[in-house]
């Protein structure tokens, strides 16, 4: 399996094999996932476009990831869709967890205040009932 290595200057080169000493497919999968999660979508689009144009075997045609011949733009759209989806998972989940945390905290405060008011009302009602009984006893 060939693997593209992106260099600092933006050029890509095909490297066969895997990382020396890291033949574990789990390691390669985790590196791949971390790369997807931490990728800058704009820079990735520039690099992916350059790689796809270098891979063209006929004008505007490239082999897709599933091995079929497809247009370069179609393959670029597919790869960039997945890149943007993966790259935005962390900010989305971070925002989602913060929002849910704030909502849960707010609901907890609301519930505790509601419970406190109910107890105060019950206490004032029970005090009022006792005072009424005391007044009735005094009048008799």
Tab-separated table of N, CA and C in Angstrom:
chain	number	residue	atom	x	y	z
A	1	UNK	N	0.862	-1.177	0.000
A	1	UNK	CA	0.000	0.000	0.000
A	1	UNK	C	0.901	1.229	0.000
A	2	UNK	N	0.645	2.115	-0.911
A	2	UNK	CA	1.393	3.359	-0.978
A	2	UNK	C	0.773	4.399	-0.074
A	3	UNK	N	1.576	5.314	0.353
A	3	UNK	CA	1.101	6.330	1.259
A	3	UNK	C	1.722	7.655	0.883
A	4	UNK	N	0.938	8.713	0.810
A	4	UNK	CA	1.466	10.018	0.469
A	4	UNK	C	1.984	10.708	1.714
A	5	UNK	N	3.189	11.221	1.616
A	5	UNK	CA	3.787	11.992	2.696
A	5	UNK	C	3.833	13.439	2.229
A	6	UNK	N	3.179	14.332	2.977
A	6	UNK	CA	3.177	15.742	2.618
A	6	UNK	C	4.396	16.412	3.227
A	7	UNK	N	5.162	17.054	2.389
A	7	UNK	CA	6.366	17.737	2.845
A	7	UNK	C	6.037	19.182	3.195
A	8	UNK	N	6.968	19.853	3.857
A	8	UNK	CA	6.763	21.229	4.282
A	8	UNK	C	6.553	22.153	3.091
A	9	UNK	N	7.225	21.906	1.986
A	9	UNK	CA	7.096	22.777	0.821
A	9	UNK	C	5.807	22.541	0.051
A	10	UNK	N	4.953	21.603	0.493
A	10	UNK	CA	3.671	21.372	-0.149
A	10	UNK	C	3.705	20.269	-1.174
A	11	UNK	N	4.876	19.784	-1.527
A	11	UNK	CA	4.967	18.696	-2.489
A	11	UNK	C	4.726	17.377	-1.772
A	12	UNK	N	4.102	16.482	-2.460
A	12	UNK	CA	3.821	15.170	-1.882
A	12	UNK	C	4.654	14.126	-2.593
A	13	UNK	N	5.039	13.122	-1.845
A	13	UNK	CA	5.769	12.024	-2.460
A	13	UNK	C	5.149	10.730	-1.986
A	14	UNK	N	5.161	9.754	-2.854
A	14	UNK	CA	4.589	8.459	-2.532
A	14	UNK	C	5.639	7.610	-1.848
A	15	UNK	N	5.264	7.079	-0.686
A	15	UNK	CA	6.187	6.239	0.072
A	15	UNK	C	5.526	4.896	0.277
A	16	UNK	N	6.224	3.849	-0.052
A	16	UNK	CA	5.642	2.522	0.130
A	16	UNK	C	5.992	1.992	1.507
A	17	UNK	N	5.165	1.097	1.982
A	17	UNK	CA	5.425	0.502	3.289
A	17	UNK	C	4.839	1.344	4.397
A	18	UNK	N	5.245	1.026	5.615
A	18	UNK	CA	4.726	1.752	6.762
A	18	UNK	C	5.879	2.381	7.524
A	19	UNK	N	5.567	2.975	8.627
A	19	UNK	CA	6.564	3.634	9.460
A	19	UNK	C	7.470	2.580	10.068
A	20	UNK	N	8.787	2.752	9.982
A	20	UNK	CA	9.691	1.743	10.539
A	20	UNK	C	9.457	1.555	12.039
A	21	UNK	N	9.359	0.305	12.432
A	21	UNK	CA	9.159	0.008	13.849
A	21	UNK	C	7.725	0.194	14.301
A	22	UNK	N	6.848	0.609	13.398
A	22	UNK	CA	5.455	0.853	13.749
A	22	UNK	C	4.544	0.093	12.794
A	23	UNK	N	4.758	-1.180	12.652
A	23	UNK	CA	3.980	-1.991	11.735
A	23	UNK	C	2.560	-2.241	12.209
A	24	UNK	N	2.224	-1.784	13.393
A	24	UNK	CA	0.922	-2.025	13.978
A	24	UNK	C	-0.145	-1.217	13.238
A	25	UNK	N	-1.179	-1.890	12.767
A	25	UNK	CA	-2.238	-1.187	12.040
A	25	UNK	C	-3.045	-0.288	12.977
A	26	UNK	N	-3.108	-0.611	14.262
A	26	UNK	CA	-3.808	0.236	15.218
A	26	UNK	C	-3.103	1.578	15.339
A	27	UNK	N	-1.779	1.545	15.359
A	27	UNK	CA	-1.009	2.787	15.426
A	27	UNK	C	-1.279	3.628	14.186
A	28	UNK	N	-1.249	2.998	13.020
A	28	UNK	CA	-1.485	3.733	11.781
A	28	UNK	C	-2.903	4.293	11.755
A	29	UNK	N	-3.859	3.536	12.251
A	29	UNK	CA	-5.240	4.016	12.294
A	29	UNK	C	-5.361	5.214	13.240
A	30	UNK	N	-4.721	5.129	14.408
A	30	UNK	CA	-4.802	6.245	15.357
A	30	UNK	C	-4.120	7.489	14.807
A	31	UNK	N	-3.014	7.315	14.103
A	31	UNK	CA	-2.342	8.459	13.482
A	31	UNK	C	-3.263	9.064	12.419
A	32	UNK	N	-3.920	8.218	11.652
A	32	UNK	CA	-4.835	8.685	10.618
A	32	UNK	C	-6.004	9.461	11.227
A	33	UNK	N	-6.583	8.954	12.302
A	33	UNK	CA	-7.701	9.632	12.960
A	33	UNK	C	-7.256	10.965	13.551
A	34	UNK	N	-6.111	10.996	14.227
A	34	UNK	CA	-5.619	12.248	14.798
A	34	UNK	C	-5.318	13.269	13.696
A	35	UNK	N	-4.809	12.790	12.565
A	35	UNK	CA	-4.556	13.690	11.456
A	35	UNK	C	-5.867	14.282	10.948
A	36	UNK	N	-6.903	13.474	10.878
A	36	UNK	CA	-8.202	13.961	10.425
A	36	UNK	C	-8.796	14.966	11.411
A	37	UNK	N	-8.647	14.703	12.701
A	37	UNK	CA	-9.249	15.569	13.715
A	37	UNK	C	-8.547	16.910	13.847
A	38	UNK	N	-7.259	16.958	13.567
A	38	UNK	CA	-6.496	18.186	13.793
A	38	UNK	C	-6.130	18.902	12.504
A	39	UNK	N	-6.736	18.560	11.420
A	39	UNK	CA	-6.386	19.122	10.117
A	39	UNK	C	-7.024	20.493	9.915
A	40	UNK	N	-6.271	21.393	9.298
A	40	UNK	CA	-6.780	22.691	8.886
A	40	UNK	C	-7.460	22.490	7.529
A	41	UNK	N	-8.782	22.664	7.433
A	41	UNK	CA	-9.482	22.347	6.189
A	41	UNK	C	-9.002	23.159	4.982
A	42	UNK	N	-8.663	24.425	5.172
A	42	UNK	CA	-8.229	25.236	4.035
A	42	UNK	C	-6.899	24.738	3.483
A	43	UNK	N	-5.925	24.532	4.363
A	43	UNK	CA	-4.628	24.028	3.906
A	43	UNK	C	-4.757	22.618	3.340
A	44	UNK	N	-5.626	21.819	3.951
A	44	UNK	CA	-5.841	20.460	3.446
A	44	UNK	C	-6.443	20.490	2.050
A	45	UNK	N	-7.322	21.438	1.789
A	45	UNK	CA	-7.915	21.524	0.449
A	45	UNK	C	-6.870	21.881	-0.592
A	46	UNK	N	-5.965	22.780	-0.248
A	46	UNK	CA	-4.900	23.134	-1.184
A	46	UNK	C	-3.994	21.934	-1.458
A	47	UNK	N	-3.600	21.236	-0.389
A	47	UNK	CA	-2.721	20.073	-0.554
A	47	UNK	C	-3.426	18.945	-1.314
A	48	UNK	N	-4.691	18.680	-0.961
A	48	UNK	CA	-5.431	17.607	-1.619
A	48	UNK	C	-5.620	17.901	-3.099
A	49	UNK	N	-5.910	19.148	-3.417
A	49	UNK	CA	-6.059	19.534	-4.823
A	49	UNK	C	-4.762	19.301	-5.584
A	50	UNK	N	-3.648	19.689	-4.979
A	50	UNK	CA	-2.345	19.506	-5.633
A	50	UNK	C	-2.035	18.018	-5.809
A	51	UNK	N	-2.314	17.228	-4.801
A	51	UNK	CA	-2.052	15.783	-4.881
A	51	UNK	C	-2.903	15.158	-5.971
A	52	UNK	N	-4.186	15.521	-6.024
A	52	UNK	CA	-5.062	14.940	-7.031
A	52	UNK	C	-4.657	15.342	-8.443
A	53	UNK	N	-4.237	16.582	-8.625
A	53	UNK	CA	-3.794	17.003	-9.953
A	53	UNK	C	-2.502	16.285	-10.352
A	54	UNK	N	-1.660	15.971	-9.386
A	54	UNK	CA	-0.438	15.213	-9.681
A	54	UNK	C	-0.753	13.750	-9.998
A	55	UNK	N	-1.868	13.232	-9.488
A	55	UNK	CA	-2.244	11.835	-9.698
A	55	UNK	C	-3.021	11.615	-10.992
A	56	UNK	N	-3.423	12.673	-11.674
A	56	UNK	CA	-4.228	12.516	-12.890
A	56	UNK	C	-3.507	11.665	-13.914
A	57	UNK	N	-4.189	10.617	-14.390
A	57	UNK	CA	-3.585	9.780	-15.431
A	57	UNK	C	-4.083	10.202	-16.807
A	58	UNK	N	-5.168	10.943	-16.859
A	58	UNK	CA	-5.613	11.613	-18.086
A	58	UNK	C	-6.233	12.932	-17.637
A	59	UNK	N	-6.324	13.910	-18.503
A	59	UNK	CA	-6.816	15.234	-18.068
A	59	UNK	C	-8.188	15.157	-17.396
A	60	UNK	N	-8.228	15.602	-16.145
A	60	UNK	CA	-9.471	15.641	-15.389
A	60	UNK	C	-9.938	14.315	-14.841
A	61	UNK	N	-9.147	13.258	-14.969
A	61	UNK	CA	-9.545	11.937	-14.476
A	61	UNK	C	-8.510	11.421	-13.486
A	62	UNK	N	-9.003	10.809	-12.427
A	62	UNK	CA	-8.139	10.248	-11.395
A	62	UNK	C	-8.801	8.977	-10.866
A	63	UNK	N	-8.015	8.086	-10.304
A	63	UNK	CA	-8.572	6.892	-9.670
A	63	UNK	C	-9.053	7.278	-8.274
A	64	UNK	N	-10.308	6.959	-7.978
A	64	UNK	CA	-10.857	7.313	-6.672
A	64	UNK	C	-10.345	6.340	-5.624
A	65	UNK	N	-10.720	6.573	-4.394
A	65	UNK	CA	-10.250	5.738	-3.287
A	65	UNK	C	-10.786	4.317	-3.391
A	66	UNK	N	-11.914	4.132	-4.067
A	66	UNK	CA	-12.454	2.782	-4.236
A	66	UNK	C	-11.963	2.106	-5.516
A	67	UNK	N	-11.033	2.749	-6.246
A	67	UNK	CA	-10.396	2.143	-7.407
A	67	UNK	C	-11.053	2.422	-8.745
A	68	UNK	N	-12.118	3.192	-8.765
A	68	UNK	CA	-12.809	3.507	-10.013
A	68	UNK	C	-12.304	4.837	-10.570
A	69	UNK	N	-12.353	4.963	-11.885
A	69	UNK	CA	-11.947	6.219	-12.505
A	69	UNK	C	-13.076	7.236	-12.339
A	70	UNK	N	-12.737	8.400	-11.855
A	70	UNK	CA	-13.716	9.459	-11.626
A	70	UNK	C	-13.087	10.798	-11.953
A	71	UNK	N	-13.889	11.828	-11.993
A	71	UNK	CA	-13.340	13.151	-12.292
A	71	UNK	C	-12.555	13.663	-11.090
A	72	UNK	N	-11.581	14.479	-11.370
A	72	UNK	CA	-10.741	15.029	-10.299
A	72	UNK	C	-11.565	15.867	-9.343
A	73	UNK	N	-12.466	16.678	-9.878
A	73	UNK	CA	-13.272	17.545	-9.011
A	73	UNK	C	-14.206	16.723	-8.124
A	74	UNK	N	-14.775	15.656	-8.653
A	74	UNK	CA	-15.651	14.799	-7.851
A	74	UNK	C	-14.882	14.165	-6.696
A	75	UNK	N	-13.698	13.686	-6.977
A	75	UNK	CA	-12.869	13.080	-5.930
A	75	UNK	C	-12.450	14.129	-4.897
A	76	UNK	N	-12.148	15.335	-5.375
A	76	UNK	CA	-11.778	16.417	-4.460
A	76	UNK	C	-12.959	16.762	-3.553
A	77	UNK	N	-14.157	16.843	-4.100
A	77	UNK	CA	-15.344	17.126	-3.282
A	77	UNK	C	-15.528	16.060	-2.215
A	78	UNK	N	-15.401	14.797	-2.606
A	78	UNK	CA	-15.595	13.701	-1.658
A	78	UNK	C	-14.556	13.745	-0.535
A	79	UNK	N	-13.300	13.938	-0.902
A	79	UNK	CA	-12.244	13.967	0.113
A	79	UNK	C	-12.378	15.192	1.022
A	80	UNK	N	-12.741	16.335	0.458
A	80	UNK	CA	-12.869	17.540	1.279
A	80	UNK	C	-14.097	17.487	2.187
A	81	UNK	N	-15.143	16.826	1.733
A	81	UNK	CA	-16.316	16.656	2.592
A	81	UNK	C	-15.931	15.891	3.853
A	82	UNK	N	-15.241	14.770	3.672
A	82	UNK	CA	-14.845	13.988	4.846
A	82	UNK	C	-13.828	14.745	5.695
A	83	UNK	N	-12.917	15.482	5.056
A	83	UNK	CA	-11.931	16.260	5.810
A	83	UNK	C	-12.618	17.313	6.666
A	84	UNK	N	-13.551	18.055	6.086
A	84	UNK	CA	-14.246	19.104	6.843
A	84	UNK	C	-15.118	18.511	7.942
A	85	UNK	N	-15.744	17.389	7.657
A	85	UNK	CA	-16.570	16.738	8.672
A	85	UNK	C	-15.723	16.324	9.871
A	86	UNK	N	-14.613	15.649	9.618
A	86	UNK	CA	-13.728	15.218	10.701
A	86	UNK	C	-13.117	16.402	11.427
A	87	UNK	N	-12.688	17.430	10.695
A	87	UNK	CA	-11.999	18.563	11.318
A	87	UNK	C	-12.928	19.368	12.217
A	88	UNK	N	-14.227	19.306	11.989
A	88	UNK	CA	-15.165	20.092	12.787
A	88	UNK	C	-15.844	19.297	13.887
A	89	UNK	N	-15.488	18.040	14.039
A	89	UNK	CA	-16.100	17.234	15.104
A	89	UNK	C	-15.699	17.750	16.488
A	90	UNK	N	-14.417	18.034	16.691
A	90	UNK	CA	-13.956	18.472	18.013
A	90	UNK	C	-14.590	19.795	18.425
A	91	UNK	N	-14.560	20.859	17.586
A	91	UNK	CA	-15.219	22.099	18.016
A	91	UNK	C	-16.723	21.927	18.237
A	92	UNK	N	-17.358	21.120	17.394
A	92	UNK	CA	-18.792	20.903	17.552
A	92	UNK	C	-19.092	20.229	18.882
A	93	UNK	N	-18.372	19.154	19.184
A	93	UNK	CA	-18.616	18.442	20.441
A	93	UNK	C	-18.231	19.275	21.654
A	94	UNK	N	-17.188	20.091	21.519
A	94	UNK	CA	-16.802	20.961	22.632
A	94	UNK	C	-17.914	21.963	22.926
A	95	UNK	N	-18.430	22.585	21.885
A	95	UNK	CA	-19.521	23.540	22.065
A	95	UNK	C	-20.767	22.847	22.606
A	96	UNK	N	-21.045	21.674	22.097
A	96	UNK	CA	-22.220	20.929	22.532
A	96	UNK	C	-22.121	20.565	24.010
A	97	UNK	N	-20.957	20.099	24.451
A	97	UNK	CA	-20.825	19.715	25.857
A	97	UNK	C	-20.894	20.924	26.775
A	98	UNK	N	-20.341	22.058	26.350
A	98	UNK	CA	-20.432	23.272	27.163
A	98	UNK	C	-21.887	23.705	27.275
A	99	UNK	N	-22.603	23.699	26.161
A	99	UNK	CA	-24.018	24.094	26.196
A	99	UNK	C	-24.828	23.165	27.095
A	100	UNK	N	-24.584	21.866	26.980
A	100	UNK	CA	-25.333	20.930	27.829
A	100	UNK	C	-24.947	21.083	29.290
A	101	UNK	N	-23.692	21.358	29.553
A	101	UNK	CA	-23.267	21.595	30.933
A	101	UNK	C	-23.958	22.806	31.532
A	102	UNK	N	-24.027	23.884	30.773
A	102	UNK	CA	-24.697	25.101	31.247
A	102	UNK	C	-26.184	24.835	31.452
A	103	UNK	N	-26.804	24.121	30.517
A	103	UNK	CA	-28.221	23.801	30.664
A	103	UNK	C	-28.484	22.939	31.890
A	104	UNK	N	-27.648	21.921	32.101
A	104	UNK	CA	-27.829	21.056	33.267
A	104	UNK	C	-27.622	21.824	34.571
A	105	UNK	N	-26.613	22.683	34.611
A	105	UNK	CA	-26.375	23.488	35.811
A	105	UNK	C	-27.559	24.418	36.062
A	106	UNK	N	-28.029	25.078	35.009
A	106	UNK	CA	-29.169	25.988	35.151
A	106	UNK	C	-30.408	25.261	35.613
A	107	UNK	N	-30.655	24.072	35.061
A	107	UNK	CA	-31.819	23.300	35.492
A	107	UNK	C	-31.664	22.843	36.937
A	108	UNK	N	-30.443	22.463	37.333
A	108	UNK	CA	-30.209	22.055	38.719
A	108	UNK	C	-30.475	23.191	39.687
A	109	UNK	N	-30.014	24.397	39.356
A	109	UNK	CA	-30.259	25.566	40.211
A	109	UNK	C	-31.757	25.849	40.270
A	110	UNK	N	-32.416	25.798	39.111
A	110	UNK	CA	-33.865	26.036	39.058
A	110	UNK	C	-34.608	25.015	39.913
A	111	UNK	N	-34.245	23.743	39.800
A	111	UNK	CA	-34.920	22.685	40.539
A	111	UNK	C	-34.708	22.841	42.043
A	112	UNK	N	-33.489	23.146	42.453
A	112	UNK	CA	-33.212	23.309	43.889
A	112	UNK	C	-33.970	24.517	44.454
A	113	UNK	N	-34.041	25.597	43.694
A	113	UNK	CA	-34.776	26.787	44.146
A	113	UNK	C	-36.270	26.477	44.245
A	114	UNK	N	-36.780	25.742	43.276
A	114	UNK	CA	-38.185	25.353	43.296
A	114	UNK	C	-38.484	24.463	44.504
A	115	UNK	N	-37.584	23.555	44.801
A	115	UNK	CA	-37.739	22.660	45.947
A	115	UNK	C	-37.693	23.463	47.259
A	116	UNK	N	-36.788	24.448	47.332
A	116	UNK	CA	-36.670	25.282	48.531
A	116	UNK	C	-37.940	26.093	48.753
A	117	UNK	N	-38.471	26.679	47.681
A	117	UNK	CA	-39.697	27.470	47.796
A	117	UNK	C	-40.870	26.603	48.232
A	118	UNK	N	-40.954	25.383	47.711
A	118	UNK	CA	-42.030	24.471	48.082
A	118	UNK	C	-41.939	24.152	49.573
A	119	UNK	N	-40.722	23.913	50.065
A	119	UNK	CA	-40.562	23.616	51.507
A	119	UNK	C	-40.941	24.829	52.344
A	120	UNK	N	-40.541	26.024	51.895
A	120	UNK	CA	-40.896	27.232	52.644
A	120	UNK	C	-42.410	27.414	52.677
A	121	UNK	N	-43.074	27.158	51.535
A	121	UNK	CA	-44.522	27.271	51.474
A	121	UNK	C	-45.179	26.263	52.411
A	122	UNK	N	-44.671	25.036	52.420
A	122	UNK	CA	-45.225	24.005	53.299
A	122	UNK	C	-45.013	24.376	54.759
A	123	UNK	N	-43.827	24.930	55.034
A	123	UNK	CA	-43.557	25.339	56.425
A	123	UNK	C	-44.469	26.488	56.830
A	124	UNK	N	-44.660	27.448	55.949
A	124	UNK	CA	-45.531	28.577	56.296
A	124	UNK	C	-46.987	28.115	56.395
A	125	UNK	N	-47.397	27.169	55.565
A	125	UNK	CA	-48.762	26.634	55.654
A	125	UNK	C	-48.948	25.837	56.937
A	126	UNK	N	-47.955	25.046	57.301
A	126	UNK	CA	-48.078	24.263	58.539
A	126	UNK	C	-48.047	25.190	59.752
A	127	UNK	N	-47.246	26.272	59.707
A	127	UNK	CA	-47.237	27.244	60.801
A	127	UNK	C	-48.582	27.955	60.867
A	128	UNK	N	-49.132	28.262	59.715
A	128	UNK	CA	-50.443	28.922	59.672
A	128	UNK	C	-51.525	28.014	60.201
A	129	UNK	N	-51.460	26.726	59.902
A	129	UNK	CA	-52.444	25.765	60.401
A	129	UNK	C	-52.346	25.636	61.909
A	130	UNK	N	-51.110	25.630	62.441
A	130	UNK	CA	-50.927	25.520	63.891
A	130	UNK	C	-51.445	26.774	64.583
A	131	UNK	N	-51.204	27.944	63.980
A	131	UNK	CA	-51.695	29.189	64.570
A	131	UNK	C	-53.220	29.211	64.566
A	132	UNK	N	-53.831	28.719	63.508
A	132	UNK	CA	-55.297	28.673	63.449
A	132	UNK	C	-55.842	27.753	64.536
A	133	UNK	N	-55.167	26.596	64.736
A	133	UNK	CA	-55.609	25.663	65.774
A	133	UNK	C	-55.457	26.296	67.153
A	134	UNK	N	-54.334	27.019	67.395
A	134	UNK	CA	-54.110	27.678	68.668
A	134	UNK	C	-55.184	28.736	68.907
A	135	UNK	N	-55.549	29.493	67.885
A	135	UNK	CA	-56.576	30.539	68.032
A	135	UNK	C	-57.929	29.904	68.300
A	136	UNK	N	-58.212	28.771	67.636
A	136	UNK	CA	-59.492	28.099	67.862
A	136	UNK	C	-59.557	27.557	69.277
A	137	UNK	N	-58.418	27.032	69.772
A	137	UNK	CA	-58.393	26.507	71.142
A	137	UNK	C	-58.602	27.633	72.149
A	138	UNK	N	-58.049	28.803	71.891
A	138	UNK	CA	-58.171	29.924	72.806
A	138	UNK	C	-59.593	30.435	72.846
A	139	UNK	N	-60.267	30.452	71.720
A	139	UNK	CA	-61.642	30.950	71.687
A	139	UNK	C	-62.614	29.989	72.348
A	140	UNK	N	-62.334	28.733	72.407
A	140	UNK	CA	-63.235	27.769	73.019
A	140	UNK	C	-63.028	27.797	74.483
